Coordinates of C-alpha atoms in Angstrom, one line a residue:
M1 CA 143.5 87.9 158.7
K2 CA 141.2 90.4 159.4
K3 CA 143.4 93.4 157.1
S4 CA 143.8 89.2 154.2
F5 CA 140.0 89.8 154.0
L6 CA 139.2 93.0 153.5
Q7 CA 141.7 93.2 150.8
L8 CA 140.0 90.0 149.3
S9 CA 136.4 91.8 149.4
A10 CA 137.8 94.6 147.5
L11 CA 138.9 92.7 145.2
L12 CA 135.3 90.1 144.5
I13 CA 133.6 94.2 144.7
L14 CA 136.0 95.2 141.9
C15 CA 135.7 91.8 140.2
M16 CA 131.5 91.7 140.0
P17 CA 131.5 94.1 136.8
V18 CA 133.5 92.5 134.5
F19 CA 131.7 88.8 136.0
A20 CA 128.7 90.5 135.1
Q21 CA 129.9 91.7 131.6
K22 CA 131.8 88.7 130.5
K23 CA 127.4 87.3 131.9
V24 CA 125.8 89.8 129.8
N25 CA 128.1 89.5 127.2
K26 CA 128.1 85.4 127.1
Q27 CA 123.9 86.0 127.2
T28 CA 124.1 88.7 124.5
S29 CA 126.4 87.0 122.5
G30 CA 124.0 84.3 120.8
A31 CA 120.8 86.2 120.9
N32 CA 119.1 86.1 117.2
Y33 CA 119.1 89.2 115.8
P34 CA 118.5 89.6 112.2
A35 CA 122.0 90.1 110.1
T36 CA 120.4 92.3 107.3
V37 CA 117.8 94.8 107.3
D38 CA 114.2 93.3 106.8
R39 CA 112.9 94.9 103.1
P40 CA 110.4 93.8 100.8
K41 CA 112.7 92.7 97.0
L42 CA 109.6 94.9 94.9
V43 CA 107.6 98.0 95.7
V44 CA 105.2 98.7 93.5
G45 CA 102.8 102.0 93.8
F46 CA 100.0 101.7 92.0
V47 CA 98.7 105.6 91.3
V48 CA 94.9 105.3 89.6
D49 CA 93.8 109.0 87.7
Q50 CA 90.7 110.8 89.1
M51 CA 90.1 106.9 91.2
R52 CA 87.2 107.7 93.6
W53 CA 88.2 106.1 96.8
D54 CA 83.8 105.0 96.8
Y55 CA 84.9 103.2 93.3
L56 CA 86.6 100.5 95.9
Y57 CA 82.5 99.7 96.7
R58 CA 80.7 101.0 93.7
Y59 CA 81.4 97.9 91.8
Y60 CA 82.2 95.6 94.7
E61 CA 80.1 93.3 93.3
R62 CA 80.9 93.3 90.2
Y63 CA 84.6 92.7 90.5
G64 CA 86.2 89.7 89.9
N65 CA 88.1 87.9 93.0
G66 CA 91.8 88.7 92.5
G67 CA 92.0 92.9 91.4
F68 CA 90.4 95.5 93.4
K69 CA 88.4 92.4 95.8
R70 CA 91.8 90.7 96.4
L71 CA 93.3 93.5 97.6
I72 CA 90.3 95.0 100.0
N73 CA 90.2 91.7 101.5
Q74 CA 93.5 90.5 101.5
G75 CA 95.5 93.6 102.1
F76 CA 95.0 96.8 104.9
S77 CA 92.6 99.7 104.2
A78 CA 93.3 103.8 105.1
E79 CA 89.4 104.0 104.6
N80 CA 89.7 107.3 105.7
T81 CA 92.5 109.1 103.4
F82 CA 91.9 113.0 102.2
I83 CA 94.4 115.1 100.4
S84 CA 95.0 117.3 102.5
Y85 CA 95.7 120.9 99.5
I86 CA 93.7 122.7 97.1
P87 CA 93.7 122.3 94.1
T88 CA 93.3 118.4 93.3
I89 CA 95.1 117.5 90.0
T90 CA 96.9 115.2 89.2
A91 CA 100.5 116.3 89.5
G92 CA 99.9 117.5 92.4
G93 CA 98.5 114.2 93.7
H94 CA 101.7 111.8 91.8
A95 CA 103.8 114.9 93.6
S96 CA 102.1 114.5 97.2
I97 CA 102.2 111.0 97.0
Y98 CA 105.5 110.9 96.7
T99 CA 107.2 113.2 98.4
G100 CA 105.3 113.3 101.2
S101 CA 104.3 116.5 101.0
V102 CA 102.1 119.4 99.3
P103 CA 102.2 122.2 96.7
A104 CA 103.5 124.5 99.0
I105 CA 106.8 122.5 100.0
N106 CA 107.4 120.8 96.6
G107 CA 106.3 123.4 94.2
I108 CA 103.8 121.0 92.1
I109 CA 101.1 123.9 92.3
G110 CA 98.7 122.2 89.3
N111 CA 99.4 121.3 86.0
D112 CA 99.9 123.9 85.3
W113 CA 100.5 127.2 86.0
F114 CA 101.2 131.2 85.3
D115 CA 105.3 132.2 86.0
P116 CA 104.8 136.0 86.8
Q117 CA 108.8 136.0 86.1
L118 CA 108.2 134.4 82.6
G119 CA 105.5 135.9 81.1
R120 CA 104.1 132.9 80.8
N121 CA 102.0 129.2 81.8
V122 CA 104.6 126.7 83.1
Y123 CA 104.0 122.9 82.5
C124 CA 104.9 121.1 85.7
T125 CA 107.4 118.8 83.9
E126 CA 108.1 121.0 81.4
D127 CA 112.3 121.2 80.6
K128 CA 113.7 123.2 78.0
A129 CA 117.8 121.3 78.4
V130 CA 116.2 118.0 77.9
K131 CA 115.2 116.1 74.2
T132 CA 112.5 113.9 73.3
V133 CA 114.0 109.7 73.0
G134 CA 111.5 107.8 71.1
S135 CA 110.5 110.2 68.4
T136 CA 110.8 113.8 66.5
S137 CA 108.1 115.2 68.6
N138 CA 108.3 117.6 71.6
A139 CA 106.8 115.2 74.0
G140 CA 110.1 114.4 76.3
E141 CA 111.3 117.7 76.8
M142 CA 110.6 117.0 80.4
S143 CA 112.1 116.0 83.3
P144 CA 111.2 116.6 87.3
K145 CA 113.5 119.8 87.7
N146 CA 110.4 121.1 88.9
M147 CA 109.4 119.2 91.7
L148 CA 111.4 120.8 94.6
S149 CA 111.5 118.4 97.2
N150 CA 112.6 114.9 96.8
T151 CA 110.2 111.3 97.2
I152 CA 110.2 108.5 98.6
T153 CA 112.0 106.8 95.4
D154 CA 115.0 109.1 95.8
E155 CA 114.8 108.6 99.7
L156 CA 115.2 104.0 98.4
R157 CA 117.5 104.7 95.8
L158 CA 120.2 107.3 98.5
A159 CA 119.7 104.4 101.0
T160 CA 120.8 101.6 99.0
N161 CA 123.8 104.0 97.7
F162 CA 122.2 103.8 94.4
E163 CA 122.0 99.7 93.9
S164 CA 117.8 100.0 93.9
K165 CA 116.3 100.1 90.8
V166 CA 113.6 103.1 90.4
I167 CA 111.6 102.7 87.2
G168 CA 108.0 105.3 87.1
I169 CA 105.5 103.9 83.4
S170 CA 102.5 106.0 83.1
L171 CA 100.6 107.2 79.6
K172 CA 101.4 110.7 81.3
D173 CA 104.6 112.3 81.5
R174 CA 104.0 113.4 85.0
G175 CA 102.4 110.5 86.2
S176 CA 105.8 108.7 85.5
I177 CA 108.5 111.6 85.6
L178 CA 106.9 112.8 89.3
P179 CA 106.8 109.2 91.1
G180 CA 110.5 108.2 89.9
G181 CA 112.2 111.0 91.9
H182 CA 115.1 113.2 90.7
S183 CA 117.2 109.9 90.7
A184 CA 114.4 107.4 88.6
N185 CA 117.3 105.3 86.4
G186 CA 114.0 105.9 83.9
A187 CA 110.9 106.9 83.5
Y188 CA 108.5 106.0 80.5
W189 CA 104.8 108.0 79.2
Y190 CA 103.4 107.6 75.9
D191 CA 103.5 109.8 73.0
G192 CA 100.3 110.7 71.0
A193 CA 101.5 111.9 68.5
S194 CA 103.6 108.9 67.3
G195 CA 102.3 105.8 69.3
N196 CA 105.7 104.9 70.8
W197 CA 106.6 105.3 74.7
I198 CA 109.2 108.1 74.8
T199 CA 111.4 109.3 77.1
S200 CA 114.2 112.0 77.2
T201 CA 117.2 113.0 77.9
Y202 CA 118.0 113.8 81.0
Y203 CA 117.1 110.0 82.0
R204 CA 119.4 108.2 79.0
N205 CA 120.1 108.7 75.5
D206 CA 118.7 105.8 73.8
L207 CA 115.1 103.9 74.3
P208 CA 116.4 100.0 76.0
A209 CA 115.8 97.6 73.7
W210 CA 112.8 96.8 75.5
V211 CA 110.6 99.4 74.9
S212 CA 111.3 100.2 71.5
E213 CA 110.2 96.6 71.1
Y214 CA 107.3 97.3 72.8
N215 CA 106.9 100.0 69.9
S216 CA 107.3 97.6 67.0
A217 CA 105.2 95.5 68.0
K218 CA 102.7 98.7 67.3
N219 CA 100.6 97.5 69.9
T220 CA 98.7 100.7 69.5
D221 CA 96.7 100.0 66.6
K222 CA 96.4 96.3 67.4
F223 CA 94.5 97.6 70.8
L224 CA 92.3 100.5 68.3
A225 CA 91.4 97.3 66.1
K226 CA 89.8 96.1 68.5
D227 CA 87.0 99.3 69.2
W228 CA 85.5 99.5 72.6
N229 CA 82.7 97.8 73.3
T230 CA 80.8 96.9 77.0
L231 CA 82.3 93.8 78.6
Y232 CA 79.3 92.9 80.0
P233 CA 75.9 93.2 78.3
I234 CA 75.2 97.0 78.1
E235 CA 71.5 96.2 80.3
T236 CA 73.4 94.3 83.0
Y237 CA 75.9 98.2 84.0
T238 CA 72.9 99.0 87.0
Q239 CA 75.3 101.5 88.5
S240 CA 74.8 103.4 85.9
S241 CA 72.9 106.3 84.1
T242 CA 71.3 104.8 80.5
D243 CA 73.8 105.6 77.2
N244 CA 74.1 108.7 74.8
K245 CA 73.4 111.5 77.8
P246 CA 73.5 114.7 76.6
Y247 CA 76.2 115.8 79.1
E248 CA 78.4 112.7 78.0
G249 CA 81.5 114.2 75.6
K250 CA 81.8 112.6 72.5
F251 CA 84.8 110.4 70.1
K252 CA 85.5 112.8 67.3
D253 CA 83.3 112.6 64.4
A254 CA 80.8 109.9 66.5
A255 CA 77.4 110.8 66.0
T256 CA 76.6 110.4 70.5
S257 CA 78.1 109.3 72.6
S258 CA 77.1 106.1 72.7
F259 CA 78.6 102.0 72.8
P260 CA 79.9 100.2 70.3
H261 CA 83.0 103.3 70.4
V262 CA 84.2 102.0 66.7
L263 CA 88.2 102.8 67.7
K264 CA 90.0 101.3 64.1
D265 CA 89.3 104.4 62.0
A266 CA 92.7 106.3 63.9
V267 CA 94.7 103.1 63.0
G268 CA 98.1 104.9 62.1
K269 CA 96.0 107.9 62.5
N270 CA 94.8 109.4 66.2
Y271 CA 97.7 107.7 68.5
G272 CA 96.2 109.5 70.9
L273 CA 92.3 108.3 71.0
I274 CA 93.6 105.7 73.3
R275 CA 94.0 107.0 76.1
S276 CA 90.1 107.8 77.2
T277 CA 89.8 104.2 76.3
P278 CA 90.6 100.9 78.5
H279 CA 93.3 99.9 76.1
G280 CA 95.3 102.7 77.8
N281 CA 94.8 101.6 81.2
T282 CA 95.6 97.4 79.7
M283 CA 98.8 98.9 77.3
T284 CA 100.7 100.6 80.8
I285 CA 99.5 97.5 82.8
D286 CA 102.1 94.9 79.3
L287 CA 104.5 97.4 79.6
A288 CA 105.2 97.3 83.7
K289 CA 105.2 93.9 83.4
I290 CA 107.7 94.0 80.7
A291 CA 109.9 96.9 82.6
I292 CA 110.4 93.9 85.4
E293 CA 111.6 91.6 83.6
A294 CA 113.1 93.3 81.1
E295 CA 115.1 95.3 83.8
G296 CA 115.4 92.8 86.8
L297 CA 113.3 94.7 89.1
G298 CA 112.7 92.0 92.3
K299 CA 115.0 89.8 91.3
D300 CA 117.8 90.3 93.9
K301 CA 118.2 91.2 97.6
V302 CA 118.1 94.7 96.9
T303 CA 114.6 97.0 97.4
D304 CA 113.8 97.9 93.9
F305 CA 110.9 100.2 93.3
L306 CA 108.1 100.4 90.3
A307 CA 105.6 103.2 90.0
V308 CA 102.9 102.6 87.9
S309 CA 99.9 105.5 87.8
C310 CA 96.4 104.3 84.9
S311 CA 95.3 107.8 83.9
S312 CA 92.8 106.4 80.6
T313 CA 90.6 106.1 83.7
D314 CA 90.8 110.0 83.8
Y315 CA 90.4 111.2 80.2
V316 CA 87.8 108.4 80.6
G317 CA 86.0 110.5 83.8
H318 CA 86.8 114.0 82.0
Q319 CA 84.9 113.0 79.0
F320 CA 81.8 110.8 80.0
G321 CA 81.4 111.6 83.9
P322 CA 81.6 109.1 86.9
N323 CA 78.0 107.5 86.4
S324 CA 78.3 107.1 82.6
I325 CA 78.3 103.4 81.5
E326 CA 81.7 104.1 80.1
A327 CA 83.2 105.3 83.5
E328 CA 82.0 101.9 85.2
D329 CA 82.9 99.7 81.9
T330 CA 86.4 101.0 82.5
Y331 CA 87.2 99.5 85.6
L332 CA 85.8 96.5 85.7
R333 CA 88.1 95.9 82.9
L334 CA 91.3 97.6 84.7
D335 CA 90.3 95.2 87.1
K336 CA 91.0 92.2 85.3
D337 CA 94.0 93.7 84.3
L338 CA 94.9 93.9 88.3
E339 CA 93.9 90.9 88.9
T340 CA 96.8 89.7 85.7
F341 CA 98.9 91.9 86.8
L342 CA 98.9 90.4 90.7
N343 CA 99.3 87.5 89.8
Y344 CA 103.0 88.5 87.7
L345 CA 104.0 89.7 90.8
D346 CA 103.6 86.2 92.4
K347 CA 104.7 84.3 89.9
T348 CA 107.9 86.1 89.5
V349 CA 108.6 88.3 92.6
G350 CA 107.3 85.7 95.2
K351 CA 103.9 85.9 97.3
G352 CA 105.0 87.5 100.5
N353 CA 108.2 89.4 98.3
Y354 CA 106.0 91.9 97.2
L355 CA 104.8 95.4 98.8
F356 CA 102.1 96.9 96.6
F357 CA 99.7 99.7 97.6
L358 CA 96.8 101.0 95.6
S359 CA 96.2 105.1 95.4
A360 CA 94.4 107.8 93.3
D361 CA 95.9 111.3 92.6
H362 CA 91.9 112.5 92.8
G363 CA 88.6 111.6 93.0
A364 CA 86.1 113.8 90.8
V365 CA 82.6 115.4 91.3
Q366 CA 79.7 114.3 89.4
V367 CA 79.0 116.4 86.1
P368 CA 76.7 119.1 86.4
G369 CA 74.7 118.4 84.5
F370 CA 73.8 114.6 86.1
L371 CA 73.0 116.1 89.4
T372 CA 70.8 118.7 87.8
E373 CA 68.7 116.1 85.8
N374 CA 68.6 114.3 89.7
K375 CA 67.6 117.7 91.6
I376 CA 70.7 117.9 92.9
P377 CA 71.9 121.8 92.9
A378 CA 75.2 121.8 90.5
G379 CA 76.9 124.2 88.1
T380 CA 80.0 124.9 85.8
I381 CA 81.3 128.7 85.5
S382 CA 84.3 129.7 82.7
S383 CA 87.8 130.2 84.4
S384 CA 88.8 132.4 81.1
Q385 CA 85.8 134.6 81.3
I386 CA 85.7 135.6 84.3
S387 CA 89.4 137.2 83.5
K388 CA 88.1 139.0 80.9
D389 CA 85.4 140.6 83.2
L390 CA 88.0 140.6 86.0
N391 CA 90.3 143.3 83.2
L392 CA 87.7 145.0 81.9
L393 CA 86.3 145.5 85.7
L394 CA 90.4 146.9 86.5
E395 CA 90.3 148.5 83.9
K396 CA 87.2 150.8 84.3
E397 CA 88.2 151.5 88.2
F398 CA 91.8 151.7 88.1
N399 CA 92.5 153.1 84.8
I400 CA 94.6 150.0 84.0
K401 CA 94.5 147.5 81.0
N402 CA 95.9 144.6 81.5
S403 CA 96.0 143.9 84.2
V404 CA 95.0 141.1 85.6
S405 CA 97.9 137.7 83.5
A406 CA 95.9 134.8 84.3
V407 CA 93.0 133.0 85.9
I408 CA 94.5 129.0 86.4
N409 CA 94.3 126.5 89.6
Y410 CA 91.0 128.7 90.8
Q411 CA 93.6 131.8 91.9
V412 CA 93.6 135.2 90.6
V413 CA 96.9 135.9 89.1
F414 CA 97.7 140.2 88.7
N415 CA 100.3 141.4 86.1
K416 CA 102.1 143.5 89.4
P417 CA 105.4 144.2 87.3
L418 CA 102.8 145.9 85.1
I419 CA 100.5 147.6 88.0
R420 CA 103.9 148.8 89.6
E421 CA 105.1 150.7 86.8
Q422 CA 101.1 152.7 86.0
K423 CA 101.1 153.3 90.3
G424 CA 98.6 151.0 90.8
D425 CA 96.8 150.4 94.0
F426 CA 97.2 146.6 94.2
E427 CA 95.9 146.4 98.0
K428 CA 92.7 148.5 96.6
M429 CA 92.6 145.7 93.7
K430 CA 92.0 142.9 95.4
Q431 CA 89.8 144.2 97.3
V432 CA 87.6 145.3 93.8
V433 CA 88.0 141.6 92.5
I434 CA 87.3 139.8 95.7
D435 CA 84.0 141.3 96.1
Y436 CA 83.7 140.9 92.6
L437 CA 84.0 136.9 92.3
E438 CA 82.0 136.8 96.5
L439 CA 79.2 137.8 93.8
Q440 CA 79.8 135.0 91.3
E441 CA 77.2 131.8 91.2
G442 CA 78.9 129.1 92.4
I443 CA 81.3 131.0 94.0
L444 CA 81.2 129.7 97.6
D445 CA 84.4 132.4 98.6
A446 CA 87.4 134.6 98.1
G447 CA 90.1 136.1 99.7
D448 CA 93.6 137.2 99.3
L449 CA 95.7 134.3 99.3
T450 CA 98.4 136.2 102.2
K451 CA 95.6 136.5 104.4
I452 CA 93.9 133.4 104.4
S453 CA 94.9 132.6 108.3
S454 CA 92.4 136.3 109.0
T455 CA 89.5 134.8 107.4
T456 CA 86.3 133.0 108.8
L457 CA 86.9 129.7 107.3
P458 CA 86.8 126.0 108.6
E459 CA 90.4 125.7 109.6
E460 CA 90.2 123.0 107.0
L461 CA 90.0 125.0 104.9
K462 CA 92.2 127.1 105.7
K463 CA 94.2 124.1 106.1
R464 CA 94.0 122.9 102.9
L465 CA 94.7 126.3 100.9
S466 CA 97.4 126.7 102.7
N467 CA 99.4 124.2 102.0
G468 CA 98.3 124.5 98.6
Y469 CA 99.9 127.9 98.3
N470 CA 103.3 128.8 97.1
A471 CA 104.5 132.1 97.6
R472 CA 107.4 131.7 94.4
R473 CA 104.2 130.1 91.8
S474 CA 101.3 131.0 93.2
G475 CA 98.5 133.3 92.4
D476 CA 97.3 136.2 94.5
V477 CA 93.5 135.3 95.4
Y478 CA 91.9 132.5 95.7
M479 CA 87.8 130.8 94.4
V480 CA 86.3 128.2 96.1
L481 CA 83.7 127.1 94.3
K482 CA 80.3 126.0 95.9
P483 CA 79.9 122.1 96.2
N484 CA 78.9 120.5 93.1
W485 CA 80.6 123.5 91.1
L486 CA 83.8 123.1 88.4
S487 CA 85.4 125.4 85.8
G488 CA 84.7 123.7 82.2
G489 CA 82.1 122.8 79.4
K490 CA 78.8 121.3 79.3
T491 CA 80.2 117.7 79.1
G492 CA 82.0 115.6 81.5
T493 CA 83.7 116.6 84.6
S494 CA 86.6 117.8 86.2
H495 CA 88.4 117.9 89.6
S496 CA 89.9 120.3 92.2
A497 CA 87.9 120.9 94.9
W498 CA 88.5 120.2 98.0
Y499 CA 85.0 118.4 98.5
P500 CA 84.9 114.9 99.3
Y501 CA 83.9 113.9 95.7
D502 CA 87.5 114.7 95.0
A503 CA 89.6 114.2 98.0
H504 CA 88.5 111.3 99.5
I505 CA 90.7 108.8 98.0
P506 CA 91.1 105.2 97.8
L507 CA 94.6 103.7 99.8
V508 CA 95.6 100.2 99.9
F509 CA 98.3 98.6 101.5
M510 CA 99.6 94.6 100.3
G511 CA 102.1 91.8 100.6
W512 CA 105.0 91.8 102.3
N513 CA 104.1 92.7 106.1
V514 CA 101.1 93.7 105.6
K515 CA 98.2 91.5 108.1
P516 CA 94.5 92.2 106.4
G517 CA 92.4 94.5 108.1
K518 CA 91.4 98.7 108.2
T519 CA 90.8 101.6 109.9
N520 CA 88.4 104.5 109.8
K521 CA 91.2 106.9 111.5
N522 CA 92.0 110.6 109.5
Y523 CA 94.7 110.1 107.1
Y524 CA 96.2 112.3 105.0
M525 CA 98.0 111.4 101.1
S526 CA 101.0 113.3 102.7
D527 CA 101.5 110.0 105.3
I528 CA 101.9 107.2 102.0
A529 CA 105.7 108.8 101.4
A530 CA 105.5 108.1 105.9
T531 CA 104.7 105.1 106.1
L532 CA 106.3 103.4 103.1
A533 CA 109.6 105.1 105.1
A534 CA 108.5 103.5 107.9
M535 CA 108.9 100.1 106.6
L536 CA 111.0 100.1 104.5
H537 CA 113.6 101.6 107.2
I538 CA 114.8 104.1 105.2
Q539 CA 114.4 108.3 105.7
M540 CA 111.3 110.6 104.7
P541 CA 111.5 112.2 102.1
N542 CA 113.7 115.9 102.2
G543 CA 109.8 117.8 102.6
S544 CA 108.0 115.1 104.7
V545 CA 105.1 116.8 105.9
G546 CA 103.4 113.4 107.2
E547 CA 103.5 110.4 109.2
P548 CA 102.6 106.8 109.4
I549 CA 99.6 105.1 109.4
T550 CA 100.8 102.8 112.7
E551 CA 97.6 100.5 112.1
L552 CA 99.7 99.0 109.5
T553 CA 103.5 100.1 110.8
H554 CA 102.6 98.3 114.0
Q555 CA 101.2 95.0 112.8

């Protein structure tokens, strides 16, 4: 009897895990797990070229309710987002946003850089192995081959076994090509020589019908025929300087820099002129809407990605400056275009079905002439003159002619093959250059790019210099300009510095899985791709150094 009881007890103990497992299985078999990975139908990246962060609020009272205001109030804003490298330039900005990386890794150290092996400047997206599609100019000899790492758009394509569609659109080739990544279905940009939107054989051998039809409609001529006057009475532009300032650039053949700007004379002649007007942004957004419909973006269960970059804000800023009536009017018009675009997305893709983010590739410094007019220290240097002066100095000191190949991206590039051939003392030559630069007006500091860590610069500046340094493509000596100084002429503005006016950019997400809110924690441009990867449940780009914005991803 006792033996039977023990046998029964042992049998029950052995069976208990099975019973427990069956119970667990019964509990979990009815669990409400999603059948698919939750993703939006469409992601729209909207980059505004040269948009300073403060433009979100500078013109806030003048914005309508459906554009920038809607983004700010219905979206999530990372208020303190910075560019983590220098120089802060268009190509680098677009590459960093989409690669989640920095020039040290993705290789896009500027719009151009001097290649010592080729002995010439290299353009960021140049590719002589491909041909223009859509015009007879060479403006289409472009591809993403110079970008060394991949993008969040590439990762989306990989994650869906290339079922996701990715399209890039911008007036600038670099504004559409770099965001689209290496595997984009298409990238389209504007050819100022022909007035056409074009692409390259890297993507396809002919234009899609929707681009050809847009070109055939001669929309550029229609926009130019409208001229450019202020959207509202000019006296209401109280956030800007008075019109016709001597430090504002003029359009070709114009007597002054003031409104109205006559554009109709350029019809059929100067198609590039539209870039420097708000019409360029309108045209870009119009084409983006057509692309959504024609390419069927956001129409099925697989997430698509549309990368749009508005470039006219940059052209206007360079010509007239941030405090001009032209800049204010451009943003007021862009606000209306943005509202139209968001309404279109609501209608075609559906509210809550798309994820939209707004950012910028860089900001801009106020025009030095405007700052000095208001007793704020500012000035300009000439990179070309510095290059000439350095070559004369080094020839005198070391008896070697043309030992500096270029001064570009605020870096001095030495002709090292020549110096080796002439048996020059490269280390001494670098020190002579550094000593000279440190004495020049407008230059705060100079140093050896290979010895950044040993300088006494603030850690944040060291980090940004290091992040911008690519051993294969960068120069040998860096220059850091004083605040409000730039390399340029007497009119308009530029950018490239590490200061907040150039490096503090807007970053607002809205739409799918985004609750209204904001964070004042510091984030960086390179965090955008990591945040998108977290939200989409896909891998970060292969060169990513960013971190997700947890206040957004943990909502």
